CSV table of C-alpha atoms in Angstrom, one decimal:
chain,number,residue,atom,x,y,z
A,1,MET,CA,-18.7,22.0,-15.3
A,2,THR,CA,-15.9,23.3,-13.0
A,3,ASP,CA,-12.2,23.1,-13.9
A,4,ASP,CA,-11.7,20.5,-11.3
A,5,GLN,CA,-14.5,18.3,-12.7
A,6,LEU,CA,-12.9,18.7,-16.1
A,7,LEU,CA,-9.7,17.5,-14.8
A,8,SER,CA,-11.2,14.7,-12.9
A,9,GLN,CA,-12.9,13.6,-16.2
A,10,LEU,CA,-9.7,13.8,-18.2
A,11,LEU,CA,-8.0,11.6,-15.6
A,12,GLN,CA,-10.7,9.0,-15.5
A,13,LYS,CA,-10.4,8.7,-19.3
A,14,ALA,CA,-6.6,8.6,-19.2
A,15,LEU,CA,-6.4,6.1,-16.2
A,16,PRO,CA,-9.2,3.6,-16.9
A,17,SER,CA,-10.1,1.3,-14.0
A,18,VAL,CA,-8.7,-2.1,-13.8
A,19,ASP,CA,-11.5,-4.8,-13.7
A,20,ALA,CA,-10.0,-7.1,-11.0
A,21,PRO,CA,-12.8,-8.1,-8.5
A,22,ARG,CA,-10.6,-10.8,-6.9
A,23,PRO,CA,-7.0,-12.1,-6.9
A,24,PRO,CA,-6.4,-14.5,-9.8
A,25,ALA,CA,-5.1,-17.2,-7.5
A,26,ASP,CA,-5.3,-18.2,-3.8
A,27,LEU,CA,-2.8,-16.0,-2.1
A,28,TRP,CA,-3.2,-17.6,1.4
A,29,PRO,CA,-0.4,-20.0,0.9
A,30,VAL,CA,1.8,-17.0,-0.1
A,31,VAL,CA,0.9,-15.1,3.1
A,32,VAL,CA,1.7,-18.1,5.2
A,33,GLN,CA,5.0,-18.7,3.5
A,34,ARG,CA,5.9,-15.1,4.1
A,35,ALA,CA,5.1,-15.4,7.8
A,36,ALA,CA,7.0,-18.5,8.3
A,37,ALA,CA,10.1,-17.1,6.5
A,38,HIS,CA,10.2,-14.2,8.8
A,39,GLU,CA,9.6,-16.3,11.9
A,40,LYS,CA,12.3,-18.8,11.2
A,41,VAL,CA,15.8,-18.0,12.5
A,42,SER,CA,18.3,-18.8,9.9
A,43,ALA,CA,21.5,-20.6,10.4
A,44,ALA,CA,23.4,-17.5,9.3
A,45,ASP,CA,21.7,-15.5,12.1
A,46,LEU,CA,22.6,-18.2,14.8
A,47,GLY,CA,26.2,-18.3,13.5
A,48,VAL,CA,26.6,-14.4,13.8
A,49,ALA,CA,25.1,-14.4,17.2
A,50,ALA,CA,27.5,-17.2,18.3
A,51,ILE,CA,30.5,-15.3,16.9
A,52,ILE,CA,29.5,-12.2,18.6
A,53,ALA,CA,28.8,-14.0,22.0
A,54,THR,CA,32.2,-15.6,21.7
A,55,MET,CA,34.0,-12.5,21.0
A,56,LEU,CA,32.4,-10.6,23.9
A,57,LEU,CA,33.4,-13.5,26.2
A,58,MET,CA,37.1,-13.3,25.1
A,59,PHE,CA,37.2,-9.5,24.7
A,60,PRO,CA,34.6,-7.9,27.0
A,61,GLN,CA,36.3,-4.5,26.3
A,62,TRP,CA,34.9,-4.8,22.7
A,63,PHE,CA,31.4,-4.4,23.8
A,64,TRP,CA,31.1,-0.6,23.0
A,65,PHE,CA,32.9,-1.1,19.7
A,66,LEU,CA,30.4,-3.8,18.8
A,67,ALA,CA,27.5,-2.0,20.1
A,68,TYR,CA,28.4,1.0,17.9
A,69,HIS,CA,29.0,-1.0,14.7
A,70,LEU,CA,26.1,-3.6,15.0
B,1,MET,CA,-18.4,-5.3,16.6
B,2,PRO,CA,-18.1,-2.9,13.8
B,3,ASP,CA,-17.6,-5.5,10.9
B,4,GLY,CA,-20.2,-7.8,12.3
B,5,LEU,CA,-17.2,-10.1,13.4
B,6,ASP,CA,-17.2,-11.9,16.6
B,7,GLY,CA,-14.9,-10.5,19.2
B,8,GLU,CA,-13.5,-13.9,20.1
B,9,ARG,CA,-12.2,-14.5,16.5
B,10,LEU,CA,-10.5,-11.0,16.7
B,11,GLU,CA,-9.0,-11.8,20.0
B,12,ARG,CA,-7.6,-15.1,18.8
B,13,PHE,CA,-6.2,-13.2,15.8
B,14,VAL,CA,-4.5,-10.7,18.1
B,15,HIS,CA,-3.0,-13.6,20.2
B,16,GLY,CA,-1.5,-15.1,17.0
B,17,ASP,CA,-4.0,-17.8,16.1
B,18,GLN,CA,-3.5,-18.8,12.5
B,19,ALA,CA,-6.9,-20.3,11.9
B,20,ALA,CA,-8.5,-16.9,13.0
B,21,PHE,CA,-6.0,-15.0,10.8
B,22,GLU,CA,-7.0,-17.3,7.8
B,23,SER,CA,-10.8,-16.9,8.3
B,24,LEU,CA,-10.1,-13.0,8.4
B,25,PHE,CA,-8.0,-13.3,5.2
B,26,ARG,CA,-10.8,-15.2,3.5
B,27,GLN,CA,-13.5,-12.8,4.6
B,28,PHE,CA,-11.6,-9.5,3.6
B,29,GLU,CA,-9.2,-10.5,0.8
B,30,HIS,CA,-11.5,-9.5,-2.1
B,31,GLU,CA,-12.5,-6.2,-0.4
B,32,VAL,CA,-8.9,-5.4,0.3
B,33,TYR,CA,-7.7,-6.6,-3.1
B,34,ARG,CA,-10.3,-4.2,-5.0
B,35,TRP,CA,-9.1,-1.3,-2.8
B,36,ILE,CA,-5.3,-2.1,-3.7
B,37,VAL,CA,-6.1,-2.3,-7.4
B,38,ARG,CA,-7.8,1.0,-7.2
B,39,ILE,CA,-4.6,2.5,-6.1
B,40,VAL,CA,-1.9,0.6,-7.9
B,41,ARG,CA,-3.9,0.0,-11.1
B,42,ASP,CA,-2.1,-3.1,-12.0
B,43,ARG,CA,-3.2,-6.7,-11.2
B,44,ALA,CA,0.2,-8.3,-10.7
B,45,ALA,CA,1.4,-5.6,-8.3
B,46,ALA,CA,-1.9,-5.8,-6.4
B,47,ASP,CA,-1.2,-9.5,-5.7
B,48,ASP,CA,2.1,-8.6,-4.1
B,49,VAL,CA,0.7,-5.6,-2.2
B,50,LEU,CA,-2.2,-7.8,-0.8
B,51,VAL,CA,0.3,-10.4,0.5
B,52,GLU,CA,2.3,-7.6,1.9
B,53,ALA,CA,-0.6,-6.0,3.5
B,54,PHE,CA,-1.9,-9.2,5.2
B,55,TRP,CA,1.7,-10.1,6.4
B,56,ARG,CA,2.0,-6.5,7.9
B,57,ALA,CA,-1.4,-7.1,9.6
B,58,TYR,CA,-0.3,-10.4,11.2
B,59,ARG,CA,3.1,-8.9,12.1
B,60,GLY,CA,1.3,-6.0,13.9
B,61,ARG,CA,-1.6,-7.9,15.3
B,62,ALA,CA,-0.7,-7.0,18.8
B,63,ARG,CA,-1.4,-3.4,18.0
B,64,PHE,CA,-4.9,-4.1,16.7
B,65,ASP,CA,-7.8,-3.2,19.1
B,66,PRO,CA,-10.5,-6.0,18.7
B,67,SER,CA,-13.3,-3.5,19.6
B,68,ARG,CA,-12.5,-1.4,16.3
B,69,SER,CA,-13.3,-2.3,12.8
B,70,PHE,CA,-10.8,-4.8,11.3
B,71,GLY,CA,-12.0,-3.8,7.8
B,72,ALA,CA,-10.9,-0.2,8.4
B,73,TRP,CA,-7.7,-1.2,10.0
B,74,MET,CA,-6.8,-3.6,7.1
B,75,ARG,CA,-7.6,-0.9,4.6
B,76,ARG,CA,-5.3,1.5,6.3
B,77,ILE,CA,-2.5,-1.1,6.2
B,78,ALA,CA,-3.2,-1.9,2.5
B,79,THR,CA,-3.2,1.8,1.6
B,80,ASN,CA,0.2,2.2,3.2
B,81,ALA,CA,1.5,-1.0,1.5
B,82,ALA,CA,0.3,0.3,-1.9
B,83,LEU,CA,2.0,3.8,-1.2
B,84,ASP,CA,5.3,1.9,-0.4
B,85,HIS,CA,4.8,-0.1,-3.7
B,86,LEU,CA,4.4,3.2,-5.6
B,87,ARG,CA,7.5,4.6,-4.0
B,88,ALA,CA,9.6,1.5,-4.6
B,89,ALA,CA,8.4,1.2,-8.2
B,90,ARG,CA,9.2,4.9,-8.9
B,91,ALA,CA,12.7,4.5,-7.2
B,92,HIS,CA,13.5,1.2,-8.9
B,93,ALA,CA,12.3,1.4,-12.4
B,94,GLY,CA,11.4,5.1,-13.1
B,95,TRP,CA,8.5,6.1,-15.3
B,96,ARG,CA,8.8,3.6,-18.1
B,97,SER,CA,7.7,0.6,-16.1
B,98,ALA,CA,4.9,2.6,-14.3
B,99,ASP,CA,3.6,3.3,-17.8
B,100,ASP,CA,4.0,-0.3,-18.8
B,101,THR,CA,1.5,-1.3,-16.1
B,102,MET,CA,-1.1,1.1,-17.4
B,103,PRO,CA,-3.9,-0.4,-19.6
B,104,ALA,CA,-3.3,1.4,-23.0
B,105,PRO,CA,-6.5,3.4,-23.7
B,106,ALA,CA,-7.7,2.7,-27.3
B,107,GLY,CA,-9.0,5.4,-29.9
B,108,PRO,CA,-7.8,8.6,-31.4
B,109,ASP,CA,-7.1,10.2,-28.0
B,110,GLN,CA,-4.5,7.6,-27.1
B,111,ALA,CA,-1.5,9.9,-27.4
B,112,LEU,CA,-3.4,12.5,-25.3
B,113,HIS,CA,-4.4,10.0,-22.7
B,114,GLU,CA,-0.8,8.6,-22.4
B,115,SER,CA,0.4,12.1,-21.9
B,116,ILE,CA,-2.0,12.6,-19.1
B,117,ALA,CA,-1.1,9.4,-17.5
B,118,GLN,CA,2.5,10.1,-17.6
B,119,ALA,CA,1.9,13.5,-16.0
B,120,PHE,CA,-0.1,11.8,-13.3
B,121,ARG,CA,2.6,9.2,-12.7
B,122,ARG,CA,5.1,12.1,-12.2
B,123,LEU,CA,3.3,13.2,-9.1
B,124,PRO,CA,5.0,12.3,-5.8
B,125,PRO,CA,3.5,9.0,-4.7
B,126,LYS,CA,1.8,10.4,-1.6
B,127,LEU,CA,0.0,12.9,-3.8
B,128,GLN,CA,-0.7,10.3,-6.5
B,129,VAL,CA,-2.5,8.0,-4.0
B,130,VAL,CA,-4.7,10.9,-2.8
B,131,ALA,CA,-5.4,12.1,-6.4
B,132,THR,CA,-6.2,8.6,-7.6
B,133,LEU,CA,-8.6,8.1,-4.8
B,134,ALA,CA,-10.1,11.6,-4.9
B,135,LEU,CA,-10.0,12.5,-8.5
B,136,VAL,CA,-10.1,9.3,-10.4
B,137,GLU,CA,-12.1,7.0,-8.0
B,138,GLU,CA,-14.2,10.0,-6.6
B,139,GLN,CA,-14.0,8.5,-3.1
B,140,PRO,CA,-15.2,10.8,-0.3
B,141,TYR,CA,-12.4,12.7,1.5
B,142,ALA,CA,-13.5,11.2,4.8
B,143,GLU,CA,-13.0,7.7,3.5
B,144,ILE,CA,-9.5,8.7,2.0
B,145,ALA,CA,-8.6,10.3,5.3
B,146,ASP,CA,-9.6,7.1,7.2
B,147,ALA,CA,-7.7,4.9,4.8
B,148,LEU,CA,-4.5,7.1,5.2
B,149,ASP,CA,-5.1,7.8,8.9
B,150,LEU,CA,-4.7,11.5,8.2
B,151,PRO,CA,-7.0,14.5,9.1
B,152,ILE,CA,-9.5,15.5,6.2
B,153,GLY,CA,-7.6,19.0,6.1
B,154,THR,CA,-4.5,17.1,5.1
B,155,ILE,CA,-6.2,15.2,2.3
B,156,LYS,CA,-7.9,18.5,0.9
B,157,SER,CA,-4.5,20.1,0.9
B,158,ARG,CA,-2.9,17.1,-0.8
B,159,VAL,CA,-5.6,17.1,-3.5
B,160,PHE,CA,-5.1,20.8,-4.0
B,161,ARG,CA,-1.4,20.2,-4.4
B,162,ALA,CA,-1.8,17.3,-6.7
B,163,THR,CA,-4.2,19.3,-8.9
B,164,ARG,CA,-1.8,22.3,-9.0
B,165,LEU,CA,1.1,20.2,-10.0
B,166,LEU,CA,-0.9,18.3,-12.6
B,167,ARG,CA,-2.2,21.5,-14.3
B,168,LYS,CA,1.4,22.8,-14.4
B,169,GLU,CA,2.5,19.5,-16.0
B,170,LEU,CA,-0.3,19.3,-18.3
B,171,ALA,CA,0.1,23.0,-19.4
B,172,ARG,CA,3.9,22.2,-20.1
B,173,LEU,CA,2.5,19.4,-22.4
B,174,GLY,CA,0.1,21.9,-24.0
B,175,ILE,CA,-3.1,20.4,-22.5
B,176,THR,CA,-5.5,22.7,-20.6
B,177,PRO,CA,-8.4,21.0,-19.0
């Protein structure tokens, strides 16, 4: 047996495989929730966008300042 | 089609059809889950990584080529999600929690096995993933290369580096395989 095979055997004993042929629960609803949460635009996002748009209308010279910081 | 899937279903998935996505999820979740468990070796973490992987697939659906294998594409995404999980776990909780997720081996060699497992967990995550798949799970290099979207030469080099680091660490602990 080569050194690599010995090391491999040692690792297999130290890191036994986890017997889990399938997820313990239906994870599809969690995937859907995750997708919905990312697709929804929050009120906070809309608020920030509105503030930035207002500021740019009032002070157009701030464009580069905002572009640098956002 | 490489997975025996109908192209129309894959096209619908690419265009954001949720029913097509659900049917692909149902068909591939067990296979992807088993792959993830092999890498993270922890059931609870595997649930999170599975959700993350399918979410990433949905988010990146426009980049999927329906003439290619969905299973292979999904496995690549899952491998990267598992790698990110290992990185985050390492950065967030250090070694202690990584050890907590390991099933404790029983018997007189328990201390030895725990030391080896600890040494293994000290590997950088990208080497740990490759070493898990190559040395523990004995997956062919070509399959690992495909799952990580890397050339076989890179996989061989990572296995070599992982082996060298492990031997060094084990020697430090007085273990010589």
